[in-house]
PDB file of C-alpha atoms in Angstrom:
ATOM      1  CA  PRO A 293      15.952  16.265   8.508  1.00 59.00           C
ATOM      2  CA  ILE A 294      16.735  18.570   5.582  1.00 69.00           C
ATOM      3  CA  ARG A 295      13.205  18.099   4.234  1.00 69.00           C
ATOM      4  CA  GLU A 296      11.694  19.077   7.601  1.00 74.00           C
ATOM      5  CA  TYR A 297      14.032  22.056   8.009  1.00 70.00           C
ATOM      6  CA  VAL A 298      13.198  23.444   4.572  1.00 71.00           C
ATOM      7  CA  ALA A 299       9.475  22.937   5.221  1.00 72.00           C
ATOM      8  CA  VAL A 300       9.722  25.134   8.307  1.00 74.00           C
ATOM      9  CA  VAL A 301      12.095  27.783   6.979  1.00 77.00           C
ATOM     10  CA  ARG A 302      10.691  28.021   3.428  1.00 73.00           C
ATOM     11  CA  PRO A 303       7.138  26.654   3.404  1.00 71.00           C
ATOM     12  CA  ALA A 304       5.777  25.972  -0.069  1.00 70.00           C
ATOM     13  CA  SER A 305       2.648  27.579  -1.434  1.00 71.00           C
ATOM     14  CA  VAL A 306      -0.506  25.507  -1.789  1.00 68.00           C
ATOM     15  CA  GLU A 307       0.067  25.342  -5.560  1.00 76.00           C
ATOM     16  CA  LYS A 308       3.633  24.101  -5.171  1.00 76.00           C
ATOM     17  CA  VAL A 309       2.608  21.508  -2.611  1.00 73.00           C
ATOM     18  CA  GLY A 310      -0.067  20.319  -5.034  1.00 74.00           C
ATOM     19  CA  CYS A 311       2.549  19.963  -7.774  1.00 80.00           C
ATOM     20  CA  LEU A 312       4.894  18.095  -5.431  1.00 78.00           C
ATOM     21  CA  VAL A 313       2.160  15.730  -4.318  1.00 74.00           C
ATOM     22  CA  HIS A 314       1.205  15.066  -7.933  1.00 77.00           C
ATOM     23  CA  PHE A 315       4.853  14.434  -8.851  1.00 82.00           C
ATOM     24  CA  PHE A 316       5.707  12.133  -5.944  1.00 78.00           C
ATOM     25  CA  THR A 317       2.459  10.160  -5.918  1.00 77.00           C
ATOM     26  CA  GLY A 318       3.016   9.794  -9.664  1.00 80.00           C
ATOM     27  CA  ILE A 319       6.320   8.079  -8.884  1.00 80.00           C
ATOM     28  CA  ALA A 320       4.519   5.681  -6.518  1.00 79.00           C
ATOM     29  CA  LEU A 321       1.882   4.967  -9.162  1.00 76.00           C
ATOM     30  CA  GLU A 322       4.215   4.625 -12.158  1.00 80.00           C
ATOM     31  CA  PHE A 323       7.154   2.820 -10.595  1.00 79.00           C
ATOM     32  CA  GLY A 324       5.064   0.724  -8.200  1.00 77.00           C
ATOM     33  CA  ARG A 325       3.519  -1.040 -11.200  1.00 75.00           C
ATOM     34  CA  LYS A 326       6.950  -1.841 -12.663  1.00 81.00           C
ATOM     35  CA  LEU A 327       8.364  -3.538  -9.586  1.00 80.00           C
ATOM     36  CA  GLY A 328       8.752  -7.271  -9.988  1.00 80.00           C
ATOM     37  CA  GLU A 329       8.624  -7.010 -13.786  1.00 83.00           C
ATOM     38  CA  ALA A 330      11.003  -6.123 -16.614  1.00 85.00           C
ATOM     39  CA  GLY A 331      12.649  -2.796 -15.747  1.00 79.00           C
ATOM     40  CA  GLY A 332      11.790  -3.285 -12.087  1.00 84.00           C
ATOM     41  CA  ARG A 333      15.353  -2.833 -10.908  1.00 85.00           C
ATOM     42  CA  ASP A 334      15.515   0.692 -12.338  1.00 86.00           C
ATOM     43  CA  ALA A 335      12.074   1.427 -10.920  1.00 84.00           C
ATOM     44  CA  ALA A 336      13.154   0.211  -7.469  1.00 86.00           C
ATOM     45  CA  THR A 337      16.254   2.404  -7.589  1.00 88.00           C
ATOM     46  CA  ARG A 338      14.171   5.476  -8.421  1.00 85.00           C
ATOM     47  CA  PHE A 339      11.522   4.566  -5.879  1.00 83.00           C
ATOM     48  CA  ALA A 340      14.138   4.054  -3.137  1.00 87.00           C
ATOM     49  CA  ALA A 341      15.671   7.458  -3.813  1.00 86.00           C
ATOM     50  CA  GLU A 342      12.295   9.177  -3.412  1.00 85.00           C
ATOM     51  CA  TYR A 343      10.706   6.969  -0.742  1.00 87.00           C
ATOM     52  CA  GLY A 344      11.208   9.503   2.068  1.00 85.00           C
ATOM     53  CA  ASN A 345       9.773  12.331  -0.022  1.00 83.00           C
ATOM     54  CA  ILE A 346       6.803  10.220  -1.101  1.00 84.00           C
ATOM     55  CA  THR A 347       5.874   9.163   2.420  1.00 85.00           C
ATOM     56  CA  ALA A 348       6.426  12.664   3.850  1.00 83.00           C
ATOM     57  CA  LEU A 349       4.129  14.239   1.265  1.00 81.00           C
ATOM     58  CA  ILE A 350       1.484  11.566   1.758  1.00 82.00           C
ATOM     59  CA  ALA A 351       1.517  12.230   5.510  1.00 81.00           C
ATOM     60  CA  HIS A 352       1.368  15.987   4.822  1.00 77.00           C
ATOM     61  CA  GLN A 353      -1.638  15.675   2.532  1.00 78.00           C
ATOM     62  CA  LEU A 354      -3.455  13.308   4.851  1.00 80.00           C
ATOM     63  CA  ALA A 355      -2.959  15.778   7.714  1.00 77.00           C
ATOM     64  CA  PHE A 356      -5.075  18.169   5.643  1.00 74.00           C
ATOM     65  CA  GLY A 357      -7.610  15.436   4.895  1.00 70.00           C
ATOM     66  CA  TYR A 358      -6.915  15.033   1.196  1.00 69.00           C
ATOM     67  CA  LEU A 359      -5.087  12.560  -0.997  1.00 69.00           C
ATOM     68  CA  ALA A 360      -6.322  11.294  -4.341  1.00 71.00           C
ATOM     69  CA  ASN A 361      -5.684   7.731  -5.538  1.00 75.00           C
ATOM     70  CA  VAL A 362      -5.291   6.297  -2.023  1.00 78.00           C
ATOM     71  CA  ALA A 363      -5.663   2.690  -3.199  1.00 82.00           C
ATOM     72  CA  ALA A 364      -3.259   3.036  -6.119  1.00 83.00           C
ATOM     73  CA  VAL A 365      -0.649   4.858  -4.026  1.00 83.00           C
ATOM     74  CA  ALA A 366      -0.970   2.216  -1.289  1.00 85.00           C
ATOM     75  CA  ALA A 367      -0.572  -0.569  -3.843  1.00 86.00           C
ATOM     76  CA  GLY A 368       2.595   1.019  -5.250  1.00 86.00           C
ATOM     77  CA  LEU A 369       4.093   1.649  -1.813  1.00 86.00           C
ATOM     78  CA  GLY A 370       3.103  -1.814  -0.609  1.00 88.00           C
ATOM     79  CA  GLN A 371       4.634  -3.489  -3.649  1.00 86.00           C
ATOM     80  CA  PHE A 372       7.850  -1.497  -3.187  1.00 87.00           C
ATOM     81  CA  THR A 373       8.119  -2.293   0.530  1.00 87.00           C
ATOM     82  CA  ARG A 374       7.249  -5.952   0.011  1.00 87.00           C
ATOM     83  CA  LEU A 375       9.800  -6.510  -2.761  1.00 84.00           C
ATOM     84  CA  SER A 376      12.617  -4.233  -1.587  1.00 85.00           C
ATOM     85  CA  GLY A 377      12.401  -4.535   2.177  1.00 86.00           C
ATOM     86  CA  ILE A 378      12.669  -0.733   2.402  1.00 86.00           C
ATOM     87  CA  GLY A 379      10.046   0.948   4.545  1.00 86.00           C
ATOM     88  CA  THR A 380       7.429  -0.304   6.948  1.00 88.00           C
ATOM     89  CA  PRO A 381       3.709  -1.031   6.810  1.00 92.00           C
ATOM     90  CA  GLU A 382       3.086   2.164   8.815  1.00 91.00           C
ATOM     91  CA  ILE A 383       2.381   4.392   5.791  1.00 88.00           C
ATOM     92  CA  ILE A 384      -0.060   1.808   4.385  1.00 91.00           C
ATOM     93  CA  GLU A 385      -1.846   1.729   7.748  1.00 93.00           C
ATOM     94  CA  ILE A 386      -2.054   5.534   7.656  1.00 89.00           C
ATOM     95  CA  LEU A 387      -3.570   5.330   4.169  1.00 89.00           C
ATOM     96  CA  ARG A 388      -5.994   2.633   5.385  1.00 93.00           C
ATOM     97  CA  LEU A 389      -7.150   4.867   8.227  1.00 91.00           C
ATOM     98  CA  ALA A 390      -7.669   7.737   5.787  1.00 88.00           C
ATOM     99  CA  ALA A 391      -9.713   5.505   3.482  1.00 90.00           C
ATOM    100  CA  HIS A 392     -11.753   4.254   6.441  1.00 93.00           C
ATOM    101  CA  SER A 393     -12.373   7.808   7.663  1.00 89.00           C
ATOM    102  CA  SER A 394     -13.531   8.871   4.215  1.00 88.00           C
ATOM    103  CA  GLY A 395     -15.872   5.878   3.999  1.00 91.00           C
ATOM    104  CA  ASP A 396     -14.187   4.492   0.869  1.00 91.00           C
ATOM    105  CA  THR A 397     -14.538   0.760   1.480  1.00 95.00           C
ATOM    106  CA  THR A 398     -12.720  -0.262  -1.704  1.00 94.00           C
ATOM    107  CA  ASP A 399      -9.681   1.904  -0.945  1.00 92.00           C
ATOM    108  CA  GLU A 400      -9.618   0.556   2.595  1.00 95.00           C
ATOM    109  CA  ALA A 401      -9.827  -3.014   1.266  1.00 96.00           C
ATOM    110  CA  VAL A 402      -6.881  -2.405  -1.086  1.00 94.00           C
ATOM    111  CA  CYS A 403      -4.832  -1.056   1.822  1.00 94.00           C
ATOM    112  CA  VAL A 404      -5.754  -4.062   3.989  1.00 97.00           C
ATOM    113  CA  GLN A 405      -4.815  -6.416   1.163  1.00 96.00           C
ATOM    114  CA  CYS A 406      -1.442  -4.625   0.794  1.00 95.00           C
ATOM    115  CA  LEU A 407      -0.845  -5.064   4.524  1.00 96.00           C
ATOM    116  CA  GLY A 408      -1.623  -8.767   4.111  1.00 97.00           C
ATOM    117  CA  ASP A 409       0.825  -9.036   1.210  1.00 95.00           C
ATOM    118  CA  MET A 410       3.517  -7.368   3.299  1.00 94.00           C
ATOM    119  CA  ALA A 411       2.865  -9.682   6.266  1.00 96.00           C
ATOM    120  CA  LEU A 412       2.965 -12.741   3.997  1.00 96.00           C
ATOM    121  CA  ALA A 413       6.279 -11.595   2.500  1.00 93.00           C
ATOM    122  CA  ARG A 414       7.668 -11.422   6.058  1.00 93.00           C
ATOM    123  CA  SER A 415       6.264 -14.942   6.738  1.00 94.00           C
ATOM    124  CA  ASP A 416       3.895 -13.595   9.389  1.00 96.00           C
ATOM    125  CA  HIS A 417       1.154 -16.004   8.358  1.00 97.00           C
ATOM    126  CA  GLY A 418      -1.203 -15.289  11.245  1.00 96.00           C
ATOM    127  CA  LEU A 419      -1.206 -11.550  10.598  1.00 97.00           C
ATOM    128  CA  ALA A 420      -1.475 -12.057   6.830  1.00 97.00           C
ATOM    129  CA  ARG A 421      -4.516 -14.303   7.336  1.00 97.00           C
ATOM    130  CA  LYS A 422      -6.206 -11.655   9.518  1.00 98.00           C
ATOM    131  CA  PHE A 423      -5.624  -8.958   6.903  1.00 98.00           C
ATOM    132  CA  TYR A 424      -6.886 -11.103   4.026  1.00 98.00           C
ATOM    133  CA  GLU A 425      -9.993 -12.162   5.955  1.00 98.00           C
ATOM    134  CA  ARG A 426     -10.690  -8.511   6.737  1.00 98.00           C
ATOM    135  CA  GLY A 427     -10.062  -7.630   3.091  1.00 97.00           C
ATOM    136  CA  ILE A 428     -12.644 -10.181   1.956  1.00 97.00           C
ATOM    137  CA  LYS A 429     -15.273  -8.597   4.215  1.00 98.00           C
ATOM    138  CA  LEU A 430     -14.451  -5.099   2.976  1.00 98.00           C
ATOM    139  CA  TYR A 431     -14.468  -6.121  -0.687  1.00 97.00           C
ATOM    140  CA  GLU A 432     -17.767  -7.943  -0.122  1.00 97.00           C
ATOM    141  CA  ARG A 433     -19.256  -4.793   1.418  1.00 97.00           C
ATOM    142  CA  ALA A 434     -18.039  -2.830  -1.609  1.00 96.00           C
ATOM    143  CA  GLY A 435     -19.405  -5.432  -4.045  1.00 96.00           C
ATOM    144  CA  ASN A 436     -15.935  -6.077  -5.473  1.00 97.00           C
ATOM    145  CA  VAL A 437     -15.894  -9.766  -6.406  1.00 97.00           C
ATOM    146  CA  LEU A 438     -12.426  -9.637  -7.988  1.00 96.00           C
ATOM    147  CA  GLY A 439     -10.948  -8.173  -4.792  1.00 96.00           C
ATOM    148  CA  MET A 440     -12.621 -10.936  -2.777  1.00 97.00           C
ATOM    149  CA  ALA A 441     -11.156 -13.562  -5.118  1.00 97.00           C
ATOM    150  CA  ASP A 442      -7.677 -12.014  -4.835  1.00 96.00           C
ATOM    151  CA  CYS A 443      -7.848 -12.164  -1.043  1.00 97.00           C
ATOM    152  CA  LEU A 444      -9.142 -15.743  -1.124  1.00 96.00           C
ATOM    153  CA  CYS A 445      -6.263 -16.727  -3.400  1.00 96.00           C
ATOM    154  CA  SER A 446      -3.835 -15.023  -1.019  1.00 97.00           C
ATOM    155  CA  LEU A 447      -5.409 -16.941   1.879  1.00 96.00           C
ATOM    156  CA  GLY A 448      -4.620 -20.053  -0.149  1.00 96.00           C
ATOM    157  CA  ASP A 449      -1.005 -18.893  -0.357  1.00 96.00           C
ATOM    158  CA  VAL A 450      -0.946 -18.403   3.421  1.00 97.00           C
ATOM    159  CA  SER A 451      -2.404 -21.860   4.002  1.00 96.00           C
ATOM    160  CA  PHE A 452       0.045 -23.431   1.546  1.00 96.00           C
ATOM    161  CA  ALA A 453       3.005 -21.671   3.181  1.00 94.00           C
ATOM    162  CA  SER A 454       1.746 -22.992   6.533  1.00 93.00           C
ATOM    163  CA  SER A 455       1.588 -26.546   5.073  1.00 93.00           C
ATOM    164  CA  ASP A 456      -2.194 -26.661   5.444  1.00 93.00           C
ATOM    165  CA  HIS A 457      -2.741 -28.087   1.975  1.00 93.00           C
ATOM    166  CA  ALA A 458      -6.397 -29.025   2.402  1.00 95.00           C
ATOM    167  CA  ARG A 459      -7.265 -25.497   3.489  1.00 94.00           C
ATOM    168  CA  ALA A 460      -5.136 -24.031   0.686  1.00 94.00           C
ATOM    169  CA  SER A 461      -6.975 -26.170  -1.859  1.00 94.00           C
ATOM    170  CA  GLN A 462     -10.323 -24.976  -0.478  1.00 94.00           C
ATOM    171  CA  ASN A 463      -9.231 -21.324  -0.554  1.00 94.00           C
ATOM    172  CA  TYR A 464      -8.083 -21.633  -4.167  1.00 94.00           C
ATOM    173  CA  ALA A 465     -11.344 -23.377  -5.115  1.00 95.00           C
ATOM    174  CA  ASP A 466     -13.373 -20.635  -3.427  1.00 92.00           C
ATOM    175  CA  ALA A 467     -11.400 -17.971  -5.290  1.00 90.00           C
TER     176      ALA A 467
END
């Protein structure tokens, strides 16, 4: 509420908005990589404090049709949401739509894979499988073999979590 009020009463200049976007997406990029590793607790604390600002600025920039590093920002936000439980997949879906609209198949695939990771973390195996299968197709279209292998491995994780060990073994072998 305060953020929205200030935006209306004291709108920032284009230059200041650019600086803010750079700063807050930098937090998503830097601290997103640290989550789940040494120093991840401090990174999660910082990320949590700025989560609302990060998502608000992403939505603001996407409304104007521009955001650099869509895949990396989505990966950081997805990792944070998956590991902390703070936030929803909505912002990743917004980033996916932006990547799709811009025709960037790799960025869209990364977003889809993040959505799959988030669904798997919530034990929504059916939804996770759909996202990973879609991710494989997008990565294949982009010629990204490593991305395809990552999604295949994640499909193996879904199959294993669903006690379909034969399918999991096949997914891991295919990866």
